[in-house]
Structure formats: structure tokens, C-alpha cells
PDB file of C-alpha atoms in Angstrom:
ATOM      1  CA  MET A  11      20.865 105.879 133.949  1.00  0.00           C
ATOM      2  CA  SER A  12      20.524 102.285 135.104  1.00  0.00           C
ATOM      3  CA  ARG A  13      17.178 100.540 134.807  1.00  0.00           C
ATOM      4  CA  ILE A  14      16.274  98.310 137.745  1.00  0.00           C
ATOM      5  CA  LEU A  15      13.532  95.697 138.088  1.00  0.00           C
ATOM      6  CA  LEU A  16      12.120  95.628 141.635  1.00  0.00           C
ATOM      7  CA  ILE A  17       9.926  92.710 142.733  1.00  0.00           C
ATOM      8  CA  GLU A  18       8.738  93.475 146.268  1.00  0.00           C
ATOM      9  CA  ASP A  19       5.254  93.176 147.813  1.00  0.00           C
ATOM     10  CA  ASP A  20       5.677  95.704 150.640  1.00  0.00           C
ATOM     11  CA  PRO A  21       4.705  99.149 149.256  1.00  0.00           C
ATOM     12  CA  THR A  22       6.526 101.019 152.019  1.00  0.00           C
ATOM     13  CA  ILE A  23       9.807  99.257 151.268  1.00  0.00           C
ATOM     14  CA  ALA A  24       9.233  99.616 147.529  1.00  0.00           C
ATOM     15  CA  ASP A  25       8.539 103.344 147.796  1.00  0.00           C
ATOM     16  CA  GLY A  26      11.728 103.838 149.812  1.00  0.00           C
ATOM     17  CA  ILE A  27      13.825 101.899 147.306  1.00  0.00           C
ATOM     18  CA  ILE A  28      12.325 103.750 144.345  1.00  0.00           C
ATOM     19  CA  ALA A  29      13.004 107.114 145.981  1.00  0.00           C
ATOM     20  CA  GLY A  30      16.512 106.146 147.083  1.00  0.00           C
ATOM     21  CA  LEU A  31      17.594 104.719 143.737  1.00  0.00           C
ATOM     22  CA  GLY A  32      15.970 107.654 141.964  1.00  0.00           C
ATOM     23  CA  GLN A  33      18.326 110.012 143.786  1.00  0.00           C
ATOM     24  CA  HIS A  34      21.151 108.136 142.076  1.00  0.00           C
ATOM     25  CA  ARG A  35      19.414 108.400 138.683  1.00  0.00           C
ATOM     26  CA  MET A  36      18.303 104.797 138.603  1.00  0.00           C
ATOM     27  CA  MET A  37      14.932 104.142 136.996  1.00  0.00           C
ATOM     28  CA  VAL A  38      12.862 101.483 138.777  1.00  0.00           C
ATOM     29  CA  ASP A  39      10.032  99.346 137.395  1.00  0.00           C
ATOM     30  CA  TRP A  40       8.172  97.883 140.392  1.00  0.00           C
ATOM     31  CA  PHE A  41       6.048  94.742 140.583  1.00  0.00           C
ATOM     32  CA  SER A  42       4.480  93.363 143.763  1.00  0.00           C
ATOM     33  CA  ASP A  43       3.225  90.139 142.184  1.00  0.00           C
ATOM     34  CA  ALA A  44       5.500  87.142 141.565  1.00  0.00           C
ATOM     35  CA  LYS A  45       3.964  86.112 138.234  1.00  0.00           C
ATOM     36  CA  LEU A  46       4.014  89.624 136.745  1.00  0.00           C
ATOM     37  CA  GLY A  47       7.505  90.285 138.063  1.00  0.00           C
ATOM     38  CA  GLU A  48       8.852  87.080 136.576  1.00  0.00           C
ATOM     39  CA  MET A  49       7.421  87.926 133.141  1.00  0.00           C
ATOM     40  CA  ALA A  50       8.705  91.518 133.275  1.00  0.00           C
ATOM     41  CA  ILE A  51      12.306  90.416 132.708  1.00  0.00           C
ATOM     42  CA  HIS A  52      11.318  89.384 129.167  1.00  0.00           C
ATOM     43  CA  GLU A  53       9.737  92.747 128.358  1.00  0.00           C
ATOM     44  CA  GLY A  54      12.504  95.245 129.139  1.00  0.00           C
ATOM     45  CA  VAL A  55      16.256  95.809 129.228  1.00  0.00           C
ATOM     46  CA  PHE A  56      17.255  95.783 132.899  1.00  0.00           C
ATOM     47  CA  ASP A  57      20.702  96.317 134.382  1.00  0.00           C
ATOM     48  CA  ALA A  58      19.886  94.528 137.639  1.00  0.00           C
ATOM     49  CA  VAL A  59      17.043  93.051 139.696  1.00  0.00           C
ATOM     50  CA  LEU A  60      16.069  93.546 143.330  1.00  0.00           C
ATOM     51  CA  LEU A  61      14.105  90.424 144.259  1.00  0.00           C
ATOM     52  CA  ASP A  62      12.148  89.690 147.422  1.00  0.00           C
ATOM     53  CA  LEU A  63      11.596  86.018 148.269  1.00  0.00           C
ATOM     54  CA  THR A  64       8.161  86.098 149.888  1.00  0.00           C
ATOM     55  CA  LEU A  65       5.626  87.281 147.315  1.00  0.00           C
ATOM     56  CA  PRO A  66       1.962  86.937 146.349  1.00  0.00           C
ATOM     57  CA  ARG A  67       1.356  84.207 143.756  1.00  0.00           C
ATOM     58  CA  GLY A  68       4.817  82.733 144.017  1.00  0.00           C
ATOM     59  CA  ASP A  69       8.246  82.670 145.577  1.00  0.00           C
ATOM     60  CA  GLY A  70      11.319  84.659 144.655  1.00  0.00           C
ATOM     61  CA  MET A  71      13.542  81.589 144.743  1.00  0.00           C
ATOM     62  CA  THR A  72      11.377  79.934 142.091  1.00  0.00           C
ATOM     63  CA  ILE A  73      11.488  83.075 139.937  1.00  0.00           C
ATOM     64  CA  LEU A  74      15.279  83.139 140.159  1.00  0.00           C
ATOM     65  CA  SER A  75      15.619  79.445 139.343  1.00  0.00           C
ATOM     66  CA  ASN A  76      13.334  79.839 136.328  1.00  0.00           C
ATOM     67  CA  TRP A  77      15.341  82.802 135.023  1.00  0.00           C
ATOM     68  CA  ARG A  78      18.657  81.007 135.344  1.00  0.00           C
ATOM     69  CA  ALA A  79      17.238  77.875 133.708  1.00  0.00           C
ATOM     70  CA  ALA A  80      16.172  80.109 130.805  1.00  0.00           C
ATOM     71  CA  LYS A  81      19.759  81.484 130.557  1.00  0.00           C
ATOM     72  CA  ILE A  82      18.729  84.942 131.759  1.00  0.00           C
ATOM     73  CA  ASP A  83      21.886  86.279 133.412  1.00  0.00           C
ATOM     74  CA  THR A  84      20.747  89.719 134.597  1.00  0.00           C
ATOM     75  CA  PRO A  85      22.404  90.402 137.997  1.00  0.00           C
ATOM     76  CA  VAL A  86      20.047  89.671 140.908  1.00  0.00           C
ATOM     77  CA  LEU A  87      20.268  91.068 144.428  1.00  0.00           C
ATOM     78  CA  ILE A  88      17.949  89.190 146.785  1.00  0.00           C
ATOM     79  CA  ILE A  89      16.354  91.386 149.467  1.00  0.00           C
ATOM     80  CA  THR A  90      14.576  89.389 152.162  1.00  0.00           C
ATOM     81  CA  ALA A  91      13.833  88.950 155.840  1.00  0.00           C
ATOM     82  CA  ARG A  92      15.065  85.345 155.637  1.00  0.00           C
ATOM     83  CA  ASP A  93      18.359  85.765 157.459  1.00  0.00           C
ATOM     84  CA  ALA A  94      19.419  82.169 158.168  1.00  0.00           C
ATOM     85  CA  ILE A  95      22.739  81.090 156.654  1.00  0.00           C
ATOM     86  CA  ALA A  96      20.925  78.216 154.919  1.00  0.00           C
ATOM     87  CA  ASN A  97      18.664  80.737 153.158  1.00  0.00           C
ATOM     88  CA  ARG A  98      21.630  82.776 151.971  1.00  0.00           C
ATOM     89  CA  VAL A  99      23.417  79.696 150.668  1.00  0.00           C
ATOM     90  CA  ALA A 100      20.257  78.514 148.904  1.00  0.00           C
ATOM     91  CA  GLY A 101      19.763  81.913 147.266  1.00  0.00           C
ATOM     92  CA  LEU A 102      23.340  82.113 146.013  1.00  0.00           C
ATOM     93  CA  ASN A 103      23.218  78.511 144.795  1.00  0.00           C
ATOM     94  CA  ALA A 104      20.000  79.280 142.909  1.00  0.00           C
ATOM     95  CA  GLY A 105      21.851  81.942 140.929  1.00  0.00           C
ATOM     96  CA  ALA A 106      21.646  85.146 142.991  1.00  0.00           C
ATOM     97  CA  ASP A 107      24.624  87.475 142.664  1.00  0.00           C
ATOM     98  CA  ASP A 108      24.214  88.991 146.114  1.00  0.00           C
ATOM     99  CA  TYR A 109      21.982  88.672 149.187  1.00  0.00           C
ATOM    100  CA  LEU A 110      20.845  91.463 151.519  1.00  0.00           C
ATOM    101  CA  VAL A 111      18.801  90.952 154.680  1.00  0.00           C
ATOM    102  CA  LYS A 112      16.050  93.378 155.721  1.00  0.00           C
ATOM    103  CA  PRO A 113      16.131  95.895 157.265  1.00  0.00           C
ATOM    104  CA  PHE A 114      18.872  97.500 155.210  1.00  0.00           C
ATOM    105  CA  ALA A 115      20.285 100.946 154.520  1.00  0.00           C
ATOM    106  CA  LEU A 116      19.447 102.425 151.116  1.00  0.00           C
ATOM    107  CA  ASP A 117      23.071 103.492 150.665  1.00  0.00           C
ATOM    108  CA  GLU A 118      24.084  99.839 150.885  1.00  0.00           C
ATOM    109  CA  VAL A 119      21.459  98.836 148.322  1.00  0.00           C
ATOM    110  CA  VAL A 120      22.777 101.488 145.932  1.00  0.00           C
ATOM    111  CA  ALA A 121      26.414 100.451 146.452  1.00  0.00           C
ATOM    112  CA  ARG A 122      25.663  96.772 145.924  1.00  0.00           C
ATOM    113  CA  ILE A 123      23.581  97.399 142.815  1.00  0.00           C
ATOM    114  CA  GLN A 124      26.311  99.588 141.317  1.00  0.00           C
ATOM    115  CA  ALA A 125      28.903  96.893 142.069  1.00  0.00           C
ATOM    116  CA  LEU A 126      26.751  94.195 140.444  1.00  0.00           C
ATOM    117  CA  ILE A 127      26.290  96.298 137.317  1.00  0.00           C
ATOM    118  CA  ARG A 128      30.029  97.005 137.043  1.00  0.00           C
ATOM    119  CA  ARG A 129      30.811  93.305 137.479  1.00  0.00           C
ATOM    120  CA  SER A 130      28.242  92.248 134.881  1.00  0.00           C
ATOM    121  CA  GLN A 131      29.794  94.662 132.398  1.00  0.00           C
ATOM    122  CA  GLY A 132      33.298  93.350 133.099  1.00  0.00           C
ATOM    123  CA  ARG A 133      34.474  96.556 134.742  1.00  0.00           C
ATOM    124  CA  SER A 134      36.405  97.093 137.965  1.00  0.00           C
ATOM    125  CA  ASP A 135      36.972 100.813 137.457  1.00  0.00           C
ATOM    126  CA  PRO A 136      33.839 102.815 138.375  1.00  0.00           C
ATOM    127  CA  GLU A 137      34.602 105.240 135.512  1.00  0.00           C
ATOM    128  CA  ILE A 138      33.931 104.301 131.884  1.00  0.00           C
ATOM    129  CA  ARG A 139      36.218 105.701 129.179  1.00  0.00           C
ATOM    130  CA  TYR A 140      35.857 105.611 125.417  1.00  0.00           C
ATOM    131  CA  GLY A 141      38.362 107.666 123.504  1.00  0.00           C
ATOM    132  CA  LYS A 142      38.229 111.198 124.869  1.00  0.00           C
ATOM    133  CA  VAL A 143      34.882 110.624 126.590  1.00  0.00           C
ATOM    134  CA  SER A 144      34.756 109.713 130.281  1.00  0.00           C
ATOM    135  CA  PHE A 145      31.645 108.885 132.277  1.00  0.00           C
ATOM    136  CA  SER A 146      31.157 108.235 135.982  1.00  0.00           C
ATOM    137  CA  PRO A 147      28.008 106.154 136.668  1.00  0.00           C
ATOM    138  CA  GLN A 148      28.186 107.071 140.347  1.00  0.00           C
ATOM    139  CA  THR A 149      28.172 110.851 139.852  1.00  0.00           C
ATOM    140  CA  GLN A 150      26.568 110.838 136.368  1.00  0.00           C
ATOM    141  CA  GLN A 151      29.261 113.257 135.213  1.00  0.00           C
ATOM    142  CA  VAL A 152      30.466 113.260 131.588  1.00  0.00           C
ATOM    143  CA  SER A 153      33.655 114.838 130.310  1.00  0.00           C
ATOM    144  CA  TYR A 154      35.255 115.222 126.886  1.00  0.00           C
ATOM    145  CA  ASP A 155      39.013 115.572 126.726  1.00  0.00           C
ATOM    146  CA  GLY A 156      39.001 116.410 130.429  1.00  0.00           C
ATOM    147  CA  GLN A 157      36.324 119.101 130.173  1.00  0.00           C
ATOM    148  CA  PRO A 158      32.837 118.617 131.696  1.00  0.00           C
ATOM    149  CA  VAL A 159      29.950 118.201 129.263  1.00  0.00           C
ATOM    150  CA  ASP A 160      26.397 119.167 130.182  1.00  0.00           C
ATOM    151  CA  LEU A 161      23.974 116.400 129.160  1.00  0.00           C
ATOM    152  CA  THR A 162      20.306 115.864 129.952  1.00  0.00           C
ATOM    153  CA  VAL A 163      19.182 112.851 131.991  1.00  0.00           C
ATOM    154  CA  LYS A 164      17.962 111.038 128.874  1.00  0.00           C
ATOM    155  CA  GLU A 165      21.124 111.832 126.925  1.00  0.00           C
ATOM    156  CA  ILE A 166      23.172 110.386 129.777  1.00  0.00           C
ATOM    157  CA  ALA A 167      20.989 107.266 129.797  1.00  0.00           C
ATOM    158  CA  VAL A 168      21.574 106.690 126.068  1.00  0.00           C
ATOM    159  CA  LEU A 169      25.293 107.339 126.400  1.00  0.00           C
ATOM    160  CA  GLU A 170      25.676 105.106 129.468  1.00  0.00           C
ATOM    161  CA  HIS A 171      23.957 102.173 127.760  1.00  0.00           C
ATOM    162  CA  MET A 172      26.092 102.515 124.649  1.00  0.00           C
ATOM    163  CA  LEU A 173      29.296 102.835 126.679  1.00  0.00           C
ATOM    164  CA  ALA A 174      28.363  99.718 128.664  1.00  0.00           C
ATOM    165  CA  HIS A 175      28.016  97.758 125.408  1.00  0.00           C
ATOM    166  CA  PRO A 176      30.522  99.484 123.122  1.00  0.00           C
ATOM    167  CA  LYS A 177      30.707  96.779 120.440  1.00  0.00           C
ATOM    168  CA  GLN A 178      26.957  96.441 119.887  1.00  0.00           C
ATOM    169  CA  VAL A 179      24.692  98.104 117.369  1.00  0.00           C
ATOM    170  CA  HIS A 180      21.743  99.508 119.324  1.00  0.00           C
ATOM    171  CA  SER A 181      18.326  99.637 117.697  1.00  0.00           C
ATOM    172  CA  ARG A 182      15.945 102.483 118.463  1.00  0.00           C
ATOM    173  CA  ALA A 183      13.642 100.014 120.253  1.00  0.00           C
ATOM    174  CA  SER A 184      16.415  98.723 122.517  1.00  0.00           C
ATOM    175  CA  LEU A 185      17.426 102.263 123.466  1.00  0.00           C
ATOM    176  CA  GLU A 186      13.800 103.173 124.176  1.00  0.00           C
ATOM    177  CA  ASP A 187      13.525 100.140 126.470  1.00  0.00           C
ATOM    178  CA  LYS A 188      16.615 101.231 128.343  1.00  0.00           C
ATOM    179  CA  VAL A 189      15.841 104.922 128.640  1.00  0.00           C
ATOM    180  CA  TYR A 190      12.083 105.017 129.211  1.00  0.00           C
ATOM    181  CA  GLY A 191       9.967 103.241 131.806  1.00  0.00           C
ATOM    182  CA  TRP A 192       6.701 101.588 130.871  1.00  0.00           C
ATOM    183  CA  GLN A 193       4.701 104.460 132.313  1.00  0.00           C
ATOM    184  CA  GLN A 194       6.390 107.134 130.197  1.00  0.00           C
ATOM    185  CA  ASP A 195       5.137 108.449 126.880  1.00  0.00           C
ATOM    186  CA  ILE A 196       7.733 108.374 124.110  1.00  0.00           C
ATOM    187  CA  GLU A 197       7.858 110.699 121.145  1.00  0.00           C
ATOM    188  CA  SER A 198       8.374 108.773 117.910  1.00  0.00           C
ATOM    189  CA  ASN A 199      11.687 110.516 117.212  1.00  0.00           C
ATOM    190  CA  ALA A 200      12.908 110.810 120.810  1.00  0.00           C
ATOM    191  CA  ILE A 201      15.969 108.571 120.390  1.00  0.00           C
ATOM    192  CA  GLU A 202      16.980 110.297 117.166  1.00  0.00           C
ATOM    193  CA  VAL A 203      16.847 113.641 118.982  1.00  0.00           C
ATOM    194  CA  HIS A 204      19.020 112.346 121.850  1.00  0.00           C
ATOM    195  CA  ILE A 205      21.571 110.936 119.385  1.00  0.00           C
ATOM    196  CA  HIS A 206      21.629 114.257 117.509  1.00  0.00           C
ATOM    197  CA  HIS A 207      22.364 116.170 120.710  1.00  0.00           C
ATOM    198  CA  LEU A 208      25.051 113.700 121.792  1.00  0.00           C
ATOM    199  CA  ARG A 209      26.798 114.139 118.454  1.00  0.00           C
ATOM    200  CA  LYS A 210      26.718 117.929 118.833  1.00  0.00           C
ATOM    201  CA  LYS A 211      28.263 117.704 122.303  1.00  0.00           C
ATOM    202  CA  LEU A 212      30.701 114.802 121.830  1.00  0.00           C
ATOM    203  CA  GLY A 213      31.557 115.063 118.142  1.00  0.00           C
ATOM    204  CA  ASN A 214      29.694 114.064 114.994  1.00  0.00           C
ATOM    205  CA  GLU A 215      31.861 110.972 114.555  1.00  0.00           C
ATOM    206  CA  PHE A 216      31.431 109.635 118.099  1.00  0.00           C
ATOM    207  CA  ILE A 217      28.155 107.813 117.336  1.00  0.00           C
ATOM    208  CA  LEU A 218      27.676 106.256 113.909  1.00  0.00           C
ATOM    209  CA  THR A 219      24.533 105.000 112.203  1.00  0.00           C
ATOM    210  CA  LYS A 220      24.092 101.578 110.629  1.00  0.00           C
ATOM    211  CA  ARG A 221      21.256 102.329 108.267  1.00  0.00           C
ATOM    212  CA  GLY A 222      18.091 100.400 108.998  1.00  0.00           C
ATOM    213  CA  ILE A 223      19.557  98.789 112.117  1.00  0.00           C
ATOM    214  CA  GLY A 224      20.624 101.349 114.709  1.00  0.00           C
ATOM    215  CA  TYR A 225      23.499 103.254 116.291  1.00  0.00           C
ATOM    216  CA  TYR A 226      26.977 102.290 117.489  1.00  0.00           C
ATOM    217  CA  LEU A 227      30.110 103.866 118.931  1.00  0.00           C
ATOM    218  CA  ASN A 228      32.829 104.622 116.418  1.00  0.00           C
ATOM    219  CA  PRO A 229      35.425 101.850 116.923  1.00  0.00           C
ATOM    220  CA  GLU A 230      38.182 104.081 115.550  1.00  0.00           C
ATOM    221  CA  LEU A 231      37.791 106.383 118.566  1.00  0.00           C
ATOM    222  CA  ALA A 232      38.082 103.672 121.253  1.00  0.00           C
TER     223      ALA A 232
END
């Protein structure tokens, strides 16, 4: 499950994007205010950003410039009614990864976001493989040694994040940030439960524990 930051002041457009991305198992945190949206990037682990340019209490171009100056490299797709070539060039020069003019089709938003996430993770193949485990972000299907594996939405979200960053040790807090939105209640042992179930379904040695730090994929299985 990818986590997307949406900064858009039009509630009708925002509702449509949230519903459309939700159908593709993307979790969206929405802000309509420029100041709050700009700060949100520091408070969560996001795979990509959808950023409008015309916002209350600020401008999307300024937000983007501030993020890039702060070395925040999260992929950004600008969504705006500003359709002049000069606006597109300015947005890309400010650090945007892609630029989409309103009105747009939700299918195109989904495709562009998925492409940005793959590119940011250094992948060209839409399927992620690690040892005998294969995962398709587009279909959210998981297989082990060629056989489909039935995982819950949250289990898939944990697995997808770990597969996207296979050499990292993931703390419980970082996994919570990735898997749960700010509006969701989290049981204190939720991540431990998800890891336990993933081990039962994918093998006890697939995910290892670094005591006191977090969880990581077994490098011997890569």
C-alpha cells in the first residue's frame, strides 16, 4: 500500500482523488492548506505527493522549492489548472517530477503516481521480487515460489514497504507511519502481529529481527 500526500484546496477534486487512489489501495492524507501541507511531509513517510499550485495561505511552487532546498526528495506530481508551457517548465525546474493539468482522468493520475514511485525506488519492472517472494504493486498480488499468498491489506502494506527498501532495518514507528494514516487508531502491538503473520505465510526466516531496532529482510534469501 502506497501512502500519498495530497495538497489540494478543492474538496470535490480531493474527494475524487482519494476515492480513485483508494481503489488501487493507496492511502491518502489530504491537506487543503499550504502551510499545513508543507509541514506534513516532515511528519509521515510518503511515497509520493500530489501538489496543487493555487492554495490558501501559500503557493505550491513555494512549497516545492522549500522541500527541495531542504533535501526532501519525495516524488512530486503537480496537479494544476495552470496549463501554460512556462508554468510547466517552472514547475519542473523547481523540482517537480511530473506535471498534470486539470481536468484529468483518475486513471492517468494513478498511472503517473505508480511510475513515479517505481522510478524513485530504482525499479523499471512493475513487479518486485525478493527470493521466492514476488509482489505486484499494481494488482497487490503476492506469490511465494509461484503460488499465490493471501495477505491482509495491512500485511501487504508492511511487505511492500520492506520490499521497496530491502537493505534497511525498519523500526516499528517507521512501519506504523507507512501503514496507518493519522486518523487511524493503532494497537500497541499491531506491527508485531503483522510481522508474525507474514512470517507464517512467507517463512520464518524471511523477516529477521534486529533486537531493539526493528525488522529487516533476510539478505541470504535475496
